[in-house]
PDB file of C-alpha atoms in Angstrom:
ATOM      1  CA  MET A 235       4.627  15.299  23.929  1.00 36.00           C
ATOM      2  CA  ALA A 236       1.908  13.266  22.230  1.00 40.00           C
ATOM      3  CA  LEU A 237      -0.108  11.078  24.230  1.00 42.00           C
ATOM      4  CA  PRO A 238       0.597   7.187  24.146  1.00 43.00           C
ATOM      5  CA  PRO A 239      -2.112   5.349  22.232  1.00 44.00           C
ATOM      6  CA  PRO A 240      -4.276   3.108  24.693  1.00 47.00           C
ATOM      7  CA  SER A 241      -2.516  -0.177  23.825  1.00 48.00           C
ATOM      8  CA  SER A 242      -0.583  -2.707  25.657  1.00 46.00           C
ATOM      9  CA  SER A 243       1.177  -4.169  22.392  1.00 66.00           C
ATOM     10  CA  ALA A 244       4.339  -2.783  20.688  1.00 82.00           C
ATOM     11  CA  PRO A 245       3.772   0.391  18.791  1.00 95.00           C
ATOM     12  CA  LEU A 246       3.521   0.412  14.988  1.00 97.00           C
ATOM     13  CA  PHE A 247       5.041   3.870  15.005  1.00 96.00           C
ATOM     14  CA  GLU A 248       7.309   5.870  17.271  1.00 97.00           C
ATOM     15  CA  LEU A 249       8.222   9.423  15.949  1.00 98.00           C
ATOM     16  CA  SER A 250      10.833  11.122  18.065  1.00 97.00           C
ATOM     17  CA  GLY A 251      11.898  14.816  17.241  1.00 97.00           C
ATOM     18  CA  ILE A 252      10.590  14.959  13.698  1.00 98.00           C
ATOM     19  CA  GLU A 253      11.389  17.931  11.480  1.00 97.00           C
ATOM     20  CA  ARG A 254      11.026  18.283   7.971  1.00 97.00           C
ATOM     21  CA  GLU A 255      12.220  21.323   6.127  1.00 96.00           C
ATOM     22  CA  PHE A 256      12.059  22.360   2.364  1.00 90.00           C
ATOM     23  CA  THR A 257      14.103  25.242   0.552  1.00 91.00           C
ATOM     24  CA  LEU A 258      11.669  27.202  -1.728  1.00 87.00           C
ATOM     25  CA  GLY A 259      13.754  29.422  -3.846  1.00 89.00           C
ATOM     26  CA  GLN A 260      15.839  31.132  -0.895  1.00 88.00           C
ATOM     27  CA  THR A 261      13.117  30.618   1.612  1.00 91.00           C
ATOM     28  CA  LEU A 262      13.291  27.936   4.294  1.00 92.00           C
ATOM     29  CA  ILE A 263      10.117  26.078   4.983  1.00 91.00           C
ATOM     30  CA  ARG A 264       9.679  24.419   8.213  1.00 95.00           C
ATOM     31  CA  ALA A 265       6.809  21.853   7.420  1.00 96.00           C
ATOM     32  CA  LEU A 266       7.271  19.834  10.605  1.00 97.00           C
ATOM     33  CA  ARG A 267       9.091  21.481  13.680  1.00 96.00           C
ATOM     34  CA  GLY A 268       9.440  18.830  16.382  1.00 96.00           C
ATOM     35  CA  ILE A 269       6.944  15.963  16.234  1.00 97.00           C
ATOM     36  CA  ASP A 270       6.883  13.225  19.034  1.00 97.00           C
ATOM     37  CA  LEU A 271       4.351  10.715  18.371  1.00 97.00           C
ATOM     38  CA  THR A 272       3.349   7.152  18.964  1.00 98.00           C
ATOM     39  CA  ILE A 273       0.667   5.159  16.849  1.00 97.00           C
ATOM     40  CA  GLY A 274      -0.492   1.651  18.053  1.00 97.00           C
ATOM     41  CA  ARG A 275      -1.025  -1.426  16.057  1.00 96.00           C
ATOM     42  CA  GLY A 276      -4.716  -1.386  15.011  1.00 96.00           C
ATOM     43  CA  GLU A 277      -5.488   2.472  15.522  1.00 96.00           C
ATOM     44  CA  PHE A 278      -7.715   4.555  13.456  1.00 96.00           C
ATOM     45  CA  VAL A 279      -6.215   8.027  13.432  1.00 97.00           C
ATOM     46  CA  ALA A 280      -7.164  11.172  11.670  1.00 96.00           C
ATOM     47  CA  ILE A 281      -4.609  14.027  11.013  1.00 97.00           C
ATOM     48  CA  TRP A 282      -6.450  17.181  10.437  1.00 95.00           C
ATOM     49  CA  GLY A 283      -6.013  21.043  10.478  1.00 92.00           C
ATOM     50  CA  PRO A 284      -5.970  23.914   8.296  1.00 90.00           C
ATOM     51  CA  SER A 285      -3.888  24.032   4.994  1.00 89.00           C
ATOM     52  CA  GLY A 286      -0.313  24.395   5.263  1.00 90.00           C
ATOM     53  CA  SER A 287      -0.203  22.625   8.873  1.00 93.00           C
ATOM     54  CA  GLY A 288       1.973  19.689   7.942  1.00 95.00           C
ATOM     55  CA  LYS A 289      -0.798  17.133   7.358  1.00 95.00           C
ATOM     56  CA  SER A 290       0.508  15.856   4.055  1.00 93.00           C
ATOM     57  CA  THR A 291       4.216  15.980   5.258  1.00 96.00           C
ATOM     58  CA  LEU A 292       3.457  14.092   8.067  1.00 97.00           C
ATOM     59  CA  LEU A 293       1.530  11.536   6.036  1.00 96.00           C
ATOM     60  CA  ASN A 294       4.313  11.063   3.828  1.00 96.00           C
ATOM     61  CA  LEU A 295       6.715  10.253   6.472  1.00 97.00           C
ATOM     62  CA  LEU A 296       4.359   7.717   8.141  1.00 97.00           C
ATOM     63  CA  GLY A 297       3.885   6.139   4.563  1.00 96.00           C
ATOM     64  CA  LEU A 298       7.657   5.796   3.980  1.00 96.00           C
ATOM     65  CA  ILE A 299       7.565   8.093   0.848  1.00 95.00           C
ATOM     66  CA  ASP A 300       9.718  10.778   2.532  1.00 95.00           C
ATOM     67  CA  ALA A 301      12.276  11.130   5.278  1.00 95.00           C
ATOM     68  CA  PRO A 302      12.592  13.812   7.934  1.00 97.00           C
ATOM     69  CA  THR A 303      15.234  16.328   7.924  1.00 97.00           C
ATOM     70  CA  ARG A 304      15.871  15.625  11.715  1.00 97.00           C
ATOM     71  CA  GLY A 305      14.582  13.045  14.245  1.00 97.00           C
ATOM     72  CA  ARG A 306      13.828   9.458  14.291  1.00 97.00           C
ATOM     73  CA  ILE A 307      11.254   7.104  13.044  1.00 97.00           C
ATOM     74  CA  THR A 308      10.733   3.449  14.187  1.00 97.00           C
ATOM     75  CA  PHE A 309       8.055   1.426  12.007  1.00 97.00           C
ATOM     76  CA  ASP A 310       7.268  -2.161  13.092  1.00 96.00           C
ATOM     77  CA  GLY A 311      10.447  -2.294  15.244  1.00 95.00           C
ATOM     78  CA  GLU A 312      12.890  -0.993  12.707  1.00 96.00           C
ATOM     79  CA  ASN A 313      14.510   2.285  12.394  1.00 97.00           C
ATOM     80  CA  VAL A 314      13.354   3.398   9.024  1.00 95.00           C
ATOM     81  CA  LEU A 315      16.354   5.856   8.418  1.00 94.00           C
ATOM     82  CA  ALA A 316      18.802   3.034   8.650  1.00 96.00           C
ATOM     83  CA  LEU A 317      17.052   1.071   5.972  1.00 96.00           C
ATOM     84  CA  SER A 318      18.339   1.028   2.240  1.00 95.00           C
ATOM     85  CA  ASP A 319      16.180   2.344  -0.714  1.00 94.00           C
ATOM     86  CA  ASN A 320      15.392  -1.338  -1.725  1.00 95.00           C
ATOM     87  CA  ALA A 321      14.501  -2.273   1.847  1.00 96.00           C
ATOM     88  CA  LEU A 322      12.202   0.867   1.982  1.00 95.00           C
ATOM     89  CA  SER A 323      10.646   0.011  -1.160  1.00 94.00           C
ATOM     90  CA  ASP A 324       9.926  -3.575   0.057  1.00 93.00           C
ATOM     91  CA  ARG A 325       8.505  -2.160   3.278  1.00 94.00           C
ATOM     92  CA  ARG A 326       6.060   0.061   1.257  1.00 94.00           C
ATOM     93  CA  ASN A 327       5.036  -2.772  -1.240  1.00 91.00           C
ATOM     94  CA  HIS A 328       4.299  -5.420   1.364  1.00 92.00           C
ATOM     95  CA  LYS A 329       3.501  -3.382   4.556  1.00 95.00           C
ATOM     96  CA  VAL A 330       1.644  -0.156   3.478  1.00 96.00           C
ATOM     97  CA  GLY A 331      -1.362   0.489   1.411  1.00 96.00           C
ATOM     98  CA  TYR A 332      -2.197   3.901  -0.245  1.00 96.00           C
ATOM     99  CA  VAL A 333      -5.512   5.813  -1.007  1.00 95.00           C
ATOM    100  CA  PHE A 334      -5.614   9.227  -2.754  1.00 90.00           C
ATOM    101  CA  GLN A 335      -7.845  11.869  -3.074  1.00 87.00           C
ATOM    102  CA  SER A 336      -7.674  11.454  -7.043  1.00 91.00           C
ATOM    103  CA  PHE A 337      -8.116   7.892  -6.650  1.00 92.00           C
ATOM    104  CA  ASN A 338      -5.188   6.990  -9.259  1.00 94.00           C
ATOM    105  CA  LEU A 339      -7.108   3.978 -10.748  1.00 97.00           C
ATOM    106  CA  VAL A 340      -5.544   2.904 -14.026  1.00 97.00           C
ATOM    107  CA  PRO A 341      -8.518   4.009 -16.782  1.00 97.00           C
ATOM    108  CA  VAL A 342      -8.246   1.183 -19.149  1.00 98.00           C
ATOM    109  CA  LEU A 343      -8.511  -1.614 -16.432  1.00 98.00           C
ATOM    110  CA  THR A 344     -11.688  -2.665 -14.766  1.00 98.00           C
ATOM    111  CA  ALA A 345     -12.352  -2.444 -11.126  1.00 98.00           C
ATOM    112  CA  LEU A 346     -11.410  -5.892 -10.563  1.00 98.00           C
ATOM    113  CA  GLU A 347      -8.021  -5.712 -12.738  1.00 98.00           C
ATOM    114  CA  ASN A 348      -7.244  -2.412 -10.938  1.00 98.00           C
ATOM    115  CA  VAL A 349      -7.447  -4.079  -7.361  1.00 98.00           C
ATOM    116  CA  MET A 350      -5.362  -7.245  -9.013  1.00 97.00           C
ATOM    117  CA  LEU A 351      -2.617  -5.104 -10.266  1.00 95.00           C
ATOM    118  CA  PRO A 352      -0.526  -4.502  -7.077  1.00 93.00           C
ATOM    119  CA  LEU A 353      -0.915  -8.127  -6.152  1.00 95.00           C
ATOM    120  CA  GLN A 354       0.536  -9.091  -9.535  1.00 94.00           C
ATOM    121  CA  ILE A 355       3.284  -6.645  -8.960  1.00 90.00           C
ATOM    122  CA  GLN A 356       4.074  -8.382  -5.843  1.00 89.00           C
ATOM    123  CA  GLY A 357       4.325 -11.858  -7.755  1.00 92.00           C
ATOM    124  CA  VAL A 358       0.984 -13.249  -6.459  1.00 95.00           C
ATOM    125  CA  PRO A 359      -0.278 -16.118  -9.041  1.00 96.00           C
ATOM    126  CA  SER A 360      -2.854 -14.565 -11.403  1.00 96.00           C
ATOM    127  CA  ALA A 361      -5.746 -16.891  -9.999  1.00 97.00           C
ATOM    128  CA  GLN A 362      -5.110 -15.954  -6.520  1.00 97.00           C
ATOM    129  CA  ALA A 363      -4.631 -12.406  -7.243  1.00 97.00           C
ATOM    130  CA  GLN A 364      -8.253 -12.578  -8.821  1.00 97.00           C
ATOM    131  CA  GLN A 365      -9.905 -14.170  -5.896  1.00 97.00           C
ATOM    132  CA  ARG A 366      -8.525 -12.025  -3.470  1.00 96.00           C
ATOM    133  CA  ALA A 367      -9.422  -8.998  -5.637  1.00 98.00           C
ATOM    134  CA  ARG A 368     -13.000 -10.210  -5.759  1.00 97.00           C
ATOM    135  CA  THR A 369     -13.217 -10.601  -2.208  1.00 97.00           C
ATOM    136  CA  TRP A 370     -12.007  -7.308  -1.447  1.00 97.00           C
ATOM    137  CA  LEU A 371     -14.267  -5.806  -3.891  1.00 97.00           C
ATOM    138  CA  GLY A 372     -17.067  -7.755  -1.812  1.00 97.00           C
ATOM    139  CA  LYS A 373     -15.914  -6.230   1.156  1.00 96.00           C
ATOM    140  CA  VAL A 374     -16.297  -2.783  -0.259  1.00 96.00           C
ATOM    141  CA  GLY A 375     -19.840  -3.523  -1.693  1.00 96.00           C
ATOM    142  CA  LEU A 376     -18.875  -3.405  -5.369  1.00 97.00           C
ATOM    143  CA  SER A 377     -19.220  -7.022  -6.639  1.00 97.00           C
ATOM    144  CA  ALA A 378     -21.606  -6.190  -9.138  1.00 97.00           C
ATOM    145  CA  PHE A 379     -19.033  -3.779 -10.316  1.00 98.00           C
ATOM    146  CA  GLU A 380     -16.131  -5.650 -11.074  1.00 97.00           C
ATOM    147  CA  GLY A 381     -16.224  -5.703 -14.742  1.00 98.00           C
ATOM    148  CA  PHE A 382     -16.807  -1.800 -14.843  1.00 98.00           C
ATOM    149  CA  ARG A 383     -14.016   0.666 -15.821  1.00 98.00           C
ATOM    150  CA  PRO A 384     -13.237   3.871 -13.782  1.00 97.00           C
ATOM    151  CA  ASP A 385     -15.201   6.262 -16.279  1.00 97.00           C
ATOM    152  CA  ARG A 386     -18.388   4.134 -15.580  1.00 97.00           C
ATOM    153  CA  LEU A 387     -18.154   4.306 -11.659  1.00 97.00           C
ATOM    154  CA  SER A 388     -19.408   7.314  -9.350  1.00 96.00           C
ATOM    155  CA  GLY A 389     -16.551   9.144  -7.392  1.00 95.00           C
ATOM    156  CA  GLY A 390     -17.439   7.182  -4.207  1.00 96.00           C
ATOM    157  CA  GLN A 391     -17.439   3.724  -6.168  1.00 97.00           C
ATOM    158  CA  ARG A 392     -13.877   5.034  -7.581  1.00 97.00           C
ATOM    159  CA  GLN A 393     -12.513   5.537  -4.090  1.00 96.00           C
ATOM    160  CA  ARG A 394     -14.066   1.930  -2.822  1.00 97.00           C
ATOM    161  CA  VAL A 395     -12.030   0.470  -5.520  1.00 97.00           C
ATOM    162  CA  ALA A 396      -8.806   2.406  -4.374  1.00 97.00           C
ATOM    163  CA  ILE A 397      -9.567   1.149  -0.861  1.00 97.00           C
ATOM    164  CA  ALA A 398     -10.021  -2.564  -1.934  1.00 97.00           C
ATOM    165  CA  ARG A 399      -6.720  -2.116  -3.988  1.00 97.00           C
ATOM    166  CA  ALA A 400      -4.860  -0.687  -0.953  1.00 97.00           C
ATOM    167  CA  LEU A 401      -6.076  -3.440   1.177  1.00 96.00           C
ATOM    168  CA  ALA A 402      -5.833  -6.560  -1.035  1.00 96.00           C
ATOM    169  CA  GLY A 403      -2.324  -6.910  -0.031  1.00 93.00           C
ATOM    170  CA  GLU A 404      -2.963  -7.296   3.404  1.00 94.00           C
ATOM    171  CA  PRO A 405      -0.706  -4.468   4.548  1.00 95.00           C
ATOM    172  CA  GLN A 406      -0.011  -3.502   8.109  1.00 96.00           C
ATOM    173  CA  LEU A 407      -0.862   0.052   7.583  1.00 97.00           C
ATOM    174  CA  LEU A 408      -3.478   2.027   5.535  1.00 97.00           C
ATOM    175  CA  ILE A 409      -2.380   5.535   4.559  1.00 97.00           C
ATOM    176  CA  ALA A 410      -4.889   7.865   2.926  1.00 96.00           C
ATOM    177  CA  ASP A 411      -4.273  11.364   1.935  1.00 93.00           C
ATOM    178  CA  GLU A 412      -7.299  13.531   1.929  1.00 93.00           C
ATOM    179  CA  PRO A 413      -9.363  10.301   0.538  1.00 93.00           C
ATOM    180  CA  THR A 414     -12.875  12.354   0.355  1.00 93.00           C
ATOM    181  CA  ALA A 415     -11.625  15.779  -0.950  1.00 90.00           C
ATOM    182  CA  ASN A 416     -13.177  15.168  -4.334  1.00 88.00           C
ATOM    183  CA  LEU A 417     -16.549  13.689  -2.893  1.00 93.00           C
ATOM    184  CA  ASP A 418     -19.687  15.294  -1.641  1.00 93.00           C
ATOM    185  CA  SER A 419     -20.562  15.351   2.137  1.00 92.00           C
ATOM    186  CA  ARG A 420     -22.768  12.115   1.956  1.00 93.00           C
ATOM    187  CA  THR A 421     -20.515  10.101   0.011  1.00 95.00           C
ATOM    188  CA  SER A 422     -17.586  11.417   2.122  1.00 93.00           C
ATOM    189  CA  HIS A 423     -19.205   9.957   5.424  1.00 93.00           C
ATOM    190  CA  GLU A 424     -19.979   6.752   3.858  1.00 94.00           C
ATOM    191  CA  VAL A 425     -16.151   6.401   2.960  1.00 94.00           C
ATOM    192  CA  ILE A 426     -14.784   7.051   6.230  1.00 94.00           C
ATOM    193  CA  ASP A 427     -17.624   4.842   7.612  1.00 94.00           C
ATOM    194  CA  LEU A 428     -16.102   2.085   5.435  1.00 95.00           C
ATOM    195  CA  ILE A 429     -12.515   2.612   6.363  1.00 95.00           C
ATOM    196  CA  GLU A 430     -13.702   2.634   9.955  1.00 93.00           C
ATOM    197  CA  GLN A 431     -15.328  -0.753   9.410  1.00 94.00           C
ATOM    198  CA  LEU A 432     -12.711  -2.435   7.781  1.00 95.00           C
ATOM    199  CA  ASN A 433     -10.265  -0.944  10.497  1.00 95.00           C
ATOM    200  CA  ARG A 434     -12.381  -3.035  13.046  1.00 94.00           C
ATOM    201  CA  GLU A 435     -12.897  -6.117  11.102  1.00 94.00           C
ATOM    202  CA  THR A 436      -9.108  -6.518   9.910  1.00 94.00           C
ATOM    203  CA  GLY A 437      -7.080  -4.604  12.295  1.00 95.00           C
ATOM    204  CA  VAL A 438      -5.016  -3.089  10.032  1.00 96.00           C
ATOM    205  CA  THR A 439      -3.867   0.537  11.288  1.00 97.00           C
ATOM    206  CA  CYS A 440      -5.395   3.309   9.384  1.00 97.00           C
ATOM    207  CA  ILE A 441      -4.219   6.931   9.259  1.00 97.00           C
ATOM    208  CA  PHE A 442      -5.878   9.578   7.024  1.00 96.00           C
ATOM    209  CA  THR A 443      -5.753  13.183   6.510  1.00 95.00           C
ATOM    210  CA  THR A 444      -8.555  15.840   6.182  1.00 92.00           C
ATOM    211  CA  HIS A 445      -9.401  19.457   6.450  1.00 86.00           C
ATOM    212  CA  ASP A 446     -12.971  18.785   7.291  1.00 86.00           C
ATOM    213  CA  PRO A 447     -13.648  18.444  11.279  1.00 87.00           C
ATOM    214  CA  ARG A 448     -17.133  17.246  10.235  1.00 86.00           C
ATOM    215  CA  LEU A 449     -15.721  13.754   9.403  1.00 90.00           C
ATOM    216  CA  LEU A 450     -14.122  13.355  12.827  1.00 90.00           C
ATOM    217  CA  GLY A 451     -16.960  11.823  14.583  1.00 86.00           C
ATOM    218  CA  ARG A 452     -16.336   8.048  13.912  1.00 84.00           C
ATOM    219  CA  VAL A 453     -12.712   8.300  14.450  1.00 93.00           C
ATOM    220  CA  PRO A 454     -11.215   7.177  17.747  1.00 94.00           C
ATOM    221  CA  ARG A 455      -7.976   9.227  17.740  1.00 96.00           C
ATOM    222  CA  GLN A 456      -7.642  12.850  16.186  1.00 96.00           C
ATOM    223  CA  LEU A 457      -4.252  14.590  15.734  1.00 97.00           C
ATOM    224  CA  ARG A 458      -4.807  18.351  14.964  1.00 96.00           C
ATOM    225  CA  LEU A 459      -1.704  19.899  13.519  1.00 96.00           C
ATOM    226  CA  GLU A 460      -1.131  23.866  13.449  1.00 95.00           C
ATOM    227  CA  ASP A 461       1.917  25.318  11.991  1.00 95.00           C
ATOM    228  CA  GLY A 462       4.064  22.058  11.985  1.00 96.00           C
ATOM    229  CA  LEU A 463       3.308  20.975  15.555  1.00 97.00           C
ATOM    230  CA  ILE A 464       0.659  18.789  17.003  1.00 97.00           C
ATOM    231  CA  SER A 465      -1.607  21.183  18.863  1.00 96.00           C
ATOM    232  CA  GLU A 466      -3.948  18.522  20.170  1.00 95.00           C
ATOM    233  CA  ASP A 467      -4.319  14.698  20.679  1.00 96.00           C
ATOM    234  CA  ARG A 468      -7.714  13.707  21.106  1.00 93.00           C
ATOM    235  CA  TYR A 469      -9.275  10.294  21.683  1.00 92.00           C
ATOM    236  CA  GLN A 470     -13.107   9.766  21.155  1.00 76.00           C
ATOM    237  CA  ASP A 471     -13.871   9.369  25.104  1.00 58.00           C
ATOM    238  CA  THR A 472     -11.052  11.958  26.203  1.00 33.00           C
ATOM    239  CA  ALA A 473      -9.625  15.087  25.178  1.00 38.00           C
ATOM    240  CA  ARG A 474      -6.631  17.048  26.409  1.00 36.00           C
ATOM    241  CA  GLU A 475      -4.655  19.616  24.792  1.00 39.00           C
ATOM    242  CA  VAL A 476      -0.876  18.858  23.790  1.00 41.00           C
ATOM    243  CA  HIS A 477       1.082  22.119  23.901  1.00 36.00           C
ATOM    244  CA  ALA A 478       4.417  22.618  22.323  1.00 35.00           C
TER     245      ALA A 478
END
């Protein structure tokens, strides 16, 4: 069993008996093999482990992108598996922000326009979307670059734009899949420090995956996955092994 988060409020996530299987040709792949996990509101969590351990699979479930083969997921008090496709899409659009290792910025749009885009899709009026986008570019230190297209930005700057875009909609959850994989070591630490700062300032729950244990020093909670199981659930000031 995973340790409960140190929070008195109702948890954001509760996962029970989560299994995820894939079929590759005639081979059955058991990506997750029985995950029990609770994540509190406002937590900052790193999911780490070797390649093939199930990190991205678990993150896709937490990001409401995928569904488990077996088990139960409760997100913000709702049974995720009981929601219709339209309801799931609505939760993703309004409650979850995503950051990816490849940035996924639209190359023909400026930094400001990239941050505005999901707001406009949500139906936020243009003037309000522009103001919120400017505010978030300021929060990630890129006010002076709002008119720059992605090809004029460094990798670290592109990821900061992606973080601003993910948070401009004021989601409850920020999901980041290997957000530093394409960055050098110094920039990687800067990006994780930025996410940690925004987590403290806004209270948004942040969950990211990494294969690099050097990034874990600023993360209050660290989940290690091995062979589709949580092998360790560690807080910054305590560490206890979790055995299957």
